[in-house]
Structures are given as C-alpha cells and as structure tokens.
Coordinates of C-alpha atoms in Angstrom, one line a residue:
M652 CA -123.5 -19.4 21.0
G653 CA -120.8 -17.9 23.0
N654 CA -120.4 -17.7 26.8
R655 CA -121.7 -14.2 26.8
M656 CA -125.3 -13.2 26.3
E657 CA -126.4 -10.3 24.1
K658 CA -129.1 -8.2 25.8
P659 CA -132.4 -9.1 24.2
A660 CA -134.5 -6.4 22.7
L661 CA -137.4 -6.5 25.0
S662 CA -139.7 -3.7 26.3
T663 CA -139.5 -4.3 30.2
P664 CA -141.8 -1.8 32.0
R665 CA -142.2 -2.7 35.6
V666 CA -145.3 -4.7 36.2
I667 CA -146.4 -3.2 39.6
A668 CA -149.2 -5.8 39.9
I669 CA -146.6 -8.4 40.6
D670 CA -145.3 -6.5 43.6
L671 CA -148.9 -6.1 44.7
L672 CA -149.4 -9.8 44.3
R673 CA -146.4 -10.6 46.4
G674 CA -147.4 -7.9 49.0
L675 CA -150.8 -9.6 49.4
A676 CA -149.3 -12.9 49.7
V677 CA -147.1 -11.7 52.6
M678 CA -150.1 -10.1 54.3
G679 CA -152.3 -13.2 53.7
M680 CA -149.5 -15.4 55.1
I681 CA -149.4 -13.3 58.3
M682 CA -153.1 -13.4 58.7
V683 CA -153.2 -17.2 58.3
A684 CA -150.0 -18.3 59.9
Y685 CA -149.9 -16.1 63.1
A686 CA -153.3 -16.5 64.8
G687 CA -154.4 -15.4 68.1
G688 CA -156.2 -18.6 68.6
W689 CA -155.8 -21.7 66.3
D690 CA -159.1 -23.2 67.2
R691 CA -161.1 -19.8 66.7
R692 CA -160.3 -18.7 63.1
F693 CA -162.4 -17.6 60.3
T694 CA -162.8 -20.4 57.7
F695 CA -161.1 -18.4 54.9
L696 CA -158.0 -18.1 57.0
T697 CA -157.6 -21.9 57.4
H698 CA -155.7 -24.3 55.2
A699 CA -157.5 -27.5 53.8
D700 CA -157.1 -30.3 56.4
W701 CA -155.6 -32.6 53.5
R702 CA -157.5 -32.8 50.2
G703 CA -159.4 -29.8 48.7
F704 CA -159.1 -26.3 47.5
A705 CA -158.8 -23.3 50.2
I706 CA -158.1 -19.8 49.6
A707 CA -155.4 -19.8 52.3
D708 CA -153.6 -22.5 50.3
M709 CA -153.3 -20.1 47.5
I710 CA -150.8 -17.9 49.4
F711 CA -147.4 -20.0 48.9
P712 CA -148.1 -20.6 45.2
A713 CA -148.3 -16.9 44.8
F714 CA -144.9 -16.5 46.4
L715 CA -143.5 -19.1 44.0
F716 CA -145.2 -17.5 41.0
C717 CA -143.8 -14.1 41.9
A718 CA -140.3 -15.7 42.2
G719 CA -140.6 -17.1 38.6
A720 CA -142.0 -13.9 37.4
A721 CA -138.9 -11.9 38.7
L722 CA -136.4 -14.3 36.9
P723 CA -136.7 -13.0 33.3
H724 CA -136.2 -9.6 34.7
A725 CA -133.1 -10.4 36.7
L726 CA -131.5 -12.2 33.6
A727 CA -132.3 -9.3 31.4
R728 CA -130.5 -7.0 33.7
R729 CA -127.4 -9.2 33.7
A730 CA -127.7 -10.0 30.0
G731 CA -124.2 -8.9 29.5
Q732 CA -122.7 -11.6 31.8
G733 CA -121.6 -15.1 30.7
R734 CA -123.5 -18.2 31.6
T735 CA -121.2 -19.1 34.4
A736 CA -121.7 -15.8 36.1
L737 CA -125.4 -16.0 35.6
V738 CA -125.7 -19.5 37.1
G739 CA -123.3 -18.4 40.1
H740 CA -125.6 -15.6 40.8
V741 CA -128.7 -17.9 40.7
L742 CA -127.1 -20.5 43.1
R743 CA -125.6 -18.0 45.4
R744 CA -129.0 -16.5 46.0
S745 CA -130.6 -19.8 46.3
A746 CA -128.0 -21.0 48.9
V747 CA -128.6 -17.7 51.0
L748 CA -132.4 -18.4 51.0
V749 CA -131.9 -22.1 52.0
A750 CA -129.4 -21.2 54.8
L751 CA -131.6 -18.3 56.0
G752 CA -134.5 -20.7 56.2
V753 CA -132.7 -23.2 58.3
V754 CA -131.4 -20.5 60.7
L755 CA -134.8 -19.3 61.1
N756 CA -136.1 -22.7 62.0
L757 CA -133.4 -23.1 64.6
L758 CA -134.9 -20.2 66.6
P759 CA -135.1 -19.8 69.5
G760 CA -133.3 -22.6 71.1
F761 CA -130.8 -23.8 68.2
D762 CA -131.8 -27.2 68.8
F763 CA -129.8 -29.0 65.9
A764 CA -131.1 -32.5 66.9
H765 CA -134.7 -31.4 66.1
V766 CA -134.4 -28.6 63.7
R767 CA -136.9 -28.6 60.7
L768 CA -134.6 -28.9 57.6
P769 CA -137.4 -28.2 54.8
G770 CA -139.2 -24.8 54.9
I771 CA -140.7 -22.0 53.1
L772 CA -137.4 -20.3 52.1
Q773 CA -135.8 -23.4 51.6
R774 CA -138.4 -24.6 48.9
I775 CA -138.2 -21.1 47.3
G776 CA -134.4 -21.4 47.2
L777 CA -134.5 -24.8 45.9
C778 CA -137.0 -23.9 43.2
Y779 CA -135.1 -20.8 42.2
A780 CA -131.9 -22.8 41.8
I781 CA -133.5 -25.4 39.6
V782 CA -135.7 -22.9 37.4
G783 CA -133.0 -20.2 37.4
T784 CA -130.2 -22.5 36.2
G785 CA -132.5 -24.2 33.5
C786 CA -133.6 -20.8 32.2
V787 CA -129.9 -19.6 31.9
L788 CA -129.0 -22.7 30.2
A789 CA -131.9 -22.2 27.9
L790 CA -131.1 -18.6 27.0
R791 CA -130.6 -17.8 23.3
R792 CA -129.3 -14.6 21.7
D793 CA -132.9 -13.2 21.5
G794 CA -133.7 -14.1 25.1
L795 CA -135.7 -17.0 26.8
R796 CA -138.5 -18.3 24.7
V797 CA -141.9 -18.8 26.4
S798 CA -142.0 -22.4 25.0
V799 CA -139.2 -23.4 27.4
P800 CA -141.1 -22.9 30.8
V801 CA -144.4 -24.1 29.1
A802 CA -142.7 -27.3 28.0
A803 CA -141.0 -27.9 31.4
S804 CA -144.3 -27.3 33.1
V805 CA -146.1 -30.0 31.0
A806 CA -143.1 -32.4 31.5
L807 CA -143.1 -31.9 35.4
L808 CA -146.8 -32.2 35.5
A809 CA -147.0 -35.5 33.6
G810 CA -143.9 -37.0 35.2
Y811 CA -144.9 -36.1 38.7
A812 CA -148.5 -37.4 38.2
A813 CA -147.0 -40.7 36.8
L814 CA -144.7 -41.0 39.6
L815 CA -147.5 -40.6 42.3
L816 CA -149.8 -43.0 40.4
A817 CA -147.2 -45.6 39.8
W818 CA -146.1 -45.6 43.5
D819 CA -147.2 -48.9 45.2
A820 CA -147.0 -48.1 48.9
P821 CA -146.6 -50.9 51.4
G822 CA -149.7 -51.1 53.6
C823 CA -151.7 -48.8 51.1
G824 CA -151.4 -49.9 47.6
R825 CA -150.9 -48.2 44.3
A826 CA -151.6 -44.5 43.8
C827 CA -151.7 -43.8 47.6
F828 CA -152.2 -40.2 48.6
D829 CA -152.6 -40.3 52.4
S830 CA -150.2 -38.5 54.9
M831 CA -148.5 -41.7 55.9
H832 CA -147.9 -43.8 52.8
A833 CA -147.8 -41.3 49.9
L834 CA -144.5 -41.2 48.1
P835 CA -143.4 -37.6 49.2
A836 CA -144.0 -38.5 52.8
V837 CA -142.1 -41.8 52.6
V838 CA -139.2 -40.1 50.9
D839 CA -139.0 -37.1 53.4
R840 CA -138.9 -39.4 56.4
A841 CA -136.1 -41.5 54.8
V842 CA -134.0 -38.3 53.7
F843 CA -134.5 -36.0 56.6
G844 CA -135.5 -38.3 59.4
V845 CA -138.6 -37.7 61.6
P846 CA -136.9 -35.3 64.0
H847 CA -136.1 -33.0 61.1
L848 CA -139.6 -32.7 59.6
W849 CA -142.4 -30.2 60.3
P850 CA -143.6 -31.0 63.8
W851 CA -147.4 -30.5 62.9
G852 CA -147.1 -32.8 59.9
T853 CA -148.8 -35.6 61.7
T854 CA -150.9 -38.7 61.1
G855 CA -152.8 -39.3 64.3
A856 CA -150.1 -38.2 67.0
V857 CA -147.1 -39.3 64.9
V858 CA -145.1 -37.1 62.7
T859 CA -145.2 -38.5 59.1
F860 CA -144.6 -35.7 56.4
D861 CA -143.5 -32.2 55.6
P862 CA -145.5 -30.0 53.4
E863 CA -142.3 -28.5 52.0
G864 CA -140.6 -31.8 51.4
L865 CA -138.3 -32.8 48.5
V866 CA -140.6 -35.0 46.2
S867 CA -143.4 -32.5 46.4
T868 CA -141.1 -29.7 45.2
L869 CA -141.7 -31.2 41.7
G870 CA -145.2 -29.8 41.7
A871 CA -144.0 -26.5 43.2
L872 CA -141.6 -26.0 40.4
V873 CA -144.6 -25.8 38.1
N874 CA -145.9 -22.7 39.9
V875 CA -142.5 -21.0 39.4
L876 CA -142.4 -21.8 35.7
F877 CA -145.9 -20.3 35.3
G878 CA -144.6 -17.1 36.7
V879 CA -141.6 -17.3 34.2
A880 CA -144.0 -17.9 31.2
A881 CA -146.4 -15.1 32.3
S882 CA -143.5 -12.7 32.9
L883 CA -142.0 -13.4 29.4
L884 CA -145.1 -12.7 27.7
L885 CA -145.8 -9.4 29.6
M886 CA -142.3 -8.3 28.9
R887 CA -143.0 -8.5 25.2
S888 CA -146.4 -7.1 25.2
H889 CA -149.2 -5.7 27.4
K890 CA -151.7 -5.6 24.5
R891 CA -155.3 -7.0 24.9
A892 CA -154.5 -10.1 23.0
T893 CA -151.7 -10.9 25.5
L894 CA -153.9 -10.5 28.4
T895 CA -156.7 -12.4 26.8
A896 CA -154.4 -15.3 26.1
L897 CA -153.1 -15.3 29.9
A898 CA -156.6 -15.1 31.0
I899 CA -157.7 -18.0 28.9
A900 CA -154.6 -20.0 30.2
G901 CA -155.5 -19.1 33.8
V902 CA -159.0 -20.4 33.4
A903 CA -157.8 -23.6 31.7
C904 CA -155.3 -24.4 34.4
L905 CA -157.8 -23.8 37.1
L906 CA -160.4 -26.1 35.4
A907 CA -157.7 -28.6 34.6
G908 CA -156.8 -28.9 38.2
F909 CA -160.4 -29.6 39.4
L910 CA -160.9 -32.1 36.5
L911 CA -157.8 -33.9 37.4
D912 CA -158.6 -34.1 41.0
P913 CA -160.5 -37.4 40.8
L914 CA -157.5 -39.1 39.4
V915 CA -154.7 -37.2 41.2
P916 CA -156.2 -35.6 44.4
M917 CA -155.7 -31.9 45.1
V918 CA -153.4 -32.0 48.1
K919 CA -151.4 -28.8 48.8
K920 CA -149.2 -30.6 51.4
L921 CA -148.1 -33.0 48.6
W922 CA -148.3 -30.2 45.9
T923 CA -149.8 -32.7 43.6
P924 CA -150.1 -31.7 39.9
S925 CA -153.8 -30.9 40.3
F926 CA -152.9 -28.5 43.1
A927 CA -150.2 -27.0 41.0
L928 CA -152.5 -26.5 38.1
A929 CA -155.4 -25.0 40.1
S930 CA -153.3 -22.7 42.3
G931 CA -151.3 -21.7 39.2
G932 CA -154.4 -20.8 37.4
F933 CA -155.8 -19.0 40.5
T934 CA -152.6 -16.9 40.8
L935 CA -152.4 -16.0 37.1
L936 CA -156.0 -14.8 37.2
S937 CA -155.3 -12.8 40.4
L938 CA -152.4 -11.2 38.6
L939 CA -154.6 -10.1 35.7
V940 CA -157.1 -8.6 38.2
L941 CA -154.3 -6.6 39.9
M942 CA -153.1 -5.5 36.3
R943 CA -156.5 -3.9 36.0
V944 CA -156.2 -2.0 39.1
V945 CA -152.6 -0.9 38.2
P946 CA -151.9 -1.3 34.4
P947 CA -148.2 -1.6 33.5
G948 CA -146.5 1.8 33.1
Q949 CA -148.8 3.7 35.4
E950 CA -148.1 4.8 39.1
A951 CA -149.7 2.8 41.7
P952 CA -152.6 4.6 43.5
A953 CA -151.9 5.8 46.9
W954 CA -154.1 3.2 48.7
T955 CA -152.0 0.4 47.2
R956 CA -148.7 1.6 48.6
P957 CA -148.9 -0.2 51.9
V958 CA -149.4 -3.3 50.1
L959 CA -146.3 -2.6 47.9
A960 CA -144.3 -2.1 51.1
F961 CA -144.8 -5.7 51.8
G962 CA -144.3 -6.7 48.2
T963 CA -141.0 -4.9 47.6
N964 CA -139.2 -6.2 50.7
A965 CA -141.1 -9.6 50.8
T966 CA -138.0 -11.7 52.1
L967 CA -137.4 -9.1 54.9
A968 CA -140.9 -9.2 55.8
F969 CA -140.8 -13.1 56.1
V970 CA -137.8 -12.8 58.4
G971 CA -139.4 -10.0 60.3
I972 CA -142.6 -11.8 61.1
T973 CA -140.6 -14.9 62.1
L974 CA -138.6 -12.7 64.5
I975 CA -141.6 -11.0 65.9
D976 CA -143.4 -14.3 66.5
T977 CA -140.3 -16.0 67.9
A978 CA -140.2 -13.2 70.5
M979 CA -143.9 -13.4 71.1
Q980 CA -143.8 -17.0 71.8
L981 CA -141.0 -16.9 74.4
P982 CA -141.9 -18.0 77.9
L983 CA -142.9 -15.2 80.1
G984 CA -144.1 -16.3 83.6
A985 CA -147.1 -18.5 83.3
G986 CA -147.4 -17.8 79.5
S987 CA -146.0 -15.7 76.8
L988 CA -146.6 -12.3 75.2
H989 CA -148.6 -14.2 72.6
D990 CA -150.8 -15.8 75.1
L991 CA -151.2 -12.5 77.0
L992 CA -152.2 -10.5 74.0
A993 CA -154.6 -13.1 72.7
A994 CA -156.2 -13.4 76.0
W995 CA -156.5 -9.6 76.2
L996 CA -158.0 -9.4 72.7
A997 CA -160.4 -12.3 73.5
Q998 CA -161.8 -10.4 76.6
A999 CA -161.9 -7.1 74.6
I1000 CA -163.7 -8.6 71.5
P1001 CA -166.7 -10.9 72.0
E1002 CA -166.5 -12.5 68.7
A1003 CA -163.7 -15.2 69.0
R1004 CA -162.8 -15.3 65.4
V1005 CA -162.7 -11.5 65.3
A1006 CA -160.2 -11.6 68.2
S1007 CA -157.9 -14.2 66.7
A1008 CA -157.7 -12.1 63.4
A1009 CA -157.1 -9.0 65.4
Y1010 CA -154.0 -10.5 66.9
S1011 CA -152.9 -11.3 63.4
A1012 CA -153.6 -7.7 62.1
L1013 CA -151.8 -6.2 65.1
L1014 CA -148.6 -8.1 64.1
L1015 CA -149.3 -7.0 60.4
L1016 CA -149.4 -3.3 61.6
V1017 CA -146.4 -3.5 63.7
L1018 CA -144.3 -5.2 60.8
G1019 CA -145.9 -2.9 58.3
A1020 CA -144.8 0.2 60.1
G1021 CA -141.2 -0.7 59.6
L1022 CA -141.6 -1.8 56.1
W1023 CA -143.4 1.4 55.3
Q1024 CA -140.3 3.4 56.4
L1025 CA -138.1 1.5 54.0
F1026 CA -140.7 1.8 51.3
K1027 CA -140.8 5.7 51.6
R1028 CA -137.0 5.9 51.4
R1029 CA -137.0 3.5 48.4
I1030 CA -134.9 0.9 50.4
V1031 CA -135.1 -2.6 49.1
I1032 CA -133.2 -5.4 50.9
R1033 CA -132.1 -7.9 48.3
I1034 CA -130.6 -11.2 48.7

C-alpha cells in the first residue's frame, strides 16, 4: 500500500443523532457539574460516590463515544492525504485539546504550582491521539475495517482487567480498587504529584486520585473505539439488520458490565473495564433511540435544534461554560456571583433541589443563547 489513501466507496449521510447525543451530553454535563448547591441536588444529577452505576456517570462516556464516531468521517474527508498528513492532523488536534484543557485548569489565578494537569479535554485529546493514530495506521484501500476497533476494544478490556487484578497494592493486597491503593491512583500520584491532581479526588481529607488520570485512560479508550465501530457500521448501512446488530451489541455490553462487576468493580473514577462496557452499551442504546427520533438522511425536527446547537459546537460549549463558571466564582464582596444567585434562587424557590437545578438551568440558557446564534448562522468552531 502506498503512502496515499484512496477514498473508500462509502455512503456517508450525516447521522444527526450523533450530534443530538453530543448535545445532550453537553447539557447534562452543565446540569451535573455546575450546581447551585452541591449538598442540595436531585439524585439523578449526582455521580456515584465510588462504585456503582449512575446516570450522571454516563455523560463523559457519551463524549468519548461521539469523538470516536466522528473519526471515520474525518478520515474519509481526508482520504486523499497520505498517512503522515493524517497522523499529523490527528496529533495537532489532540495537542490543542490537551493544551486548552490545561489552560482552562489554570484559571483564574494561573497557579502553576497547583494546576491540575489531567482533565476532561486532556483525556479526550489523549484518547483521540491514540485511537486516531491507530485508525490511520490500520487504514486499507477499502477503508477501515470494523474488526479493527472491535479487536482493539477486546484487547484493552482484557489487558486492563488483568492489570488491575494482578496489582498487589502495598497495604491493601491484590486486586485493590479503593481510592488510595488502586493502581491508577498510585500511578497518578507518582507521575503528576499530588498538587497537580483533581483537588476533590480525596480519601478522607487527603488528595489521592484523579478521575481523568493516566492508567484509567485505558478504559476510556474502549468507549472511543465503540464509537468508531458503530460509526463504521452506520456509514455502510442504516438497514434494519445493522441497527438490530448494534442494539444486540449495546445490550450485550451493558449486561457484560454488570456481570463483570463482582470481579472487576464498576468504578467510573478508575474507568474500570466493567464501567467501560456498561457505559459503552448504554451510550450505544441511547444513540439508537435518538436515531429513531431523527433517522439518518432526514431533517431534524425543530424541537431538537436547541440541542443540536450544543452538539455542533461541543468544544466551544465546554470552554464557554468553564469561562462563565470561572467568572461566577470570582470573589465579590463577602461571596461571589454564584453565591448571590444561588442564595436568591433558594429564597425564591422553596424546594432546595429545584433551586439548585434552576441555577444550572440558568447557566444553560445563557450559554445556549450564544450557541444558538452560531447554530442559526451555521458557524461551527472546529479545532
């Protein structure tokens, strides 16, 4: 095979459901991560404390799935380029995501001694670099075969599970999955140093882990690969047989995650193989539901367009909500704009959980107003 790729003969109508899924993930992230009161939230807007399956924990896996689902389309658009150019594109985009994530973590004080080095954009960038490069290297003249991401997923699941089960943690023993002694936590403390980890990743009162750390990225890669595999199948066919196969795969992954849980606990903050399977299956089934709402090739109903405004500019939405929250948290007299608004809502709305969610919804509306203007003008900010 030469250095240049021939464009594969694929039918690639845009799957609007993927943009809807991405938009819902962004909106869900805002409702979960930017509360008016952290101790006054609806249960469905809270993450699992450590082990378990929570709807709020399905948001980030959906982001990663969508990143993977976009990869085959991006490679198909650049099919006339050589491997070197394709890898360069993937790595440049990944580097920008990682750098942007670190810069956002530096806000507002640019405290380099305590900046969190891992993060959401950093994980997306790292996963995109690894999966994207692998996909480019695996490209054939007829495109990327579905067996590639499927085989890679199986290898990662088995390898990561074996690694976690074989780890003999000092002070805890073999196959330790707690927040202090688990292998991902130990590696992150050694590589990044405690001052550069998520400040809320604590065991007791001590910072011990980061939910977007290095070793746990092995599990996150699986969700990206699920997105790649699903997208490859949908690029070839939207027939009933394909959708049925994806539905069966989604149910199988979801069940496999729960069945694996007794051996390898389902822990989102370690992104264990059981969590990767369960969240991957949940995301795939969610996508199929959205494809019933907006079948491929059909125009999105008017009521879905506000969601698409978030989904088509997801990275910008993430940056925007981070900047808004940073401004809201700045000291202002005895408190902050966040404190003042949350307190006002708590007085205006008797139900504390509704008041907390109302704060998140207001941020959603403010950000959405800006994104809607871009969506109406078909402006997409790409990295």
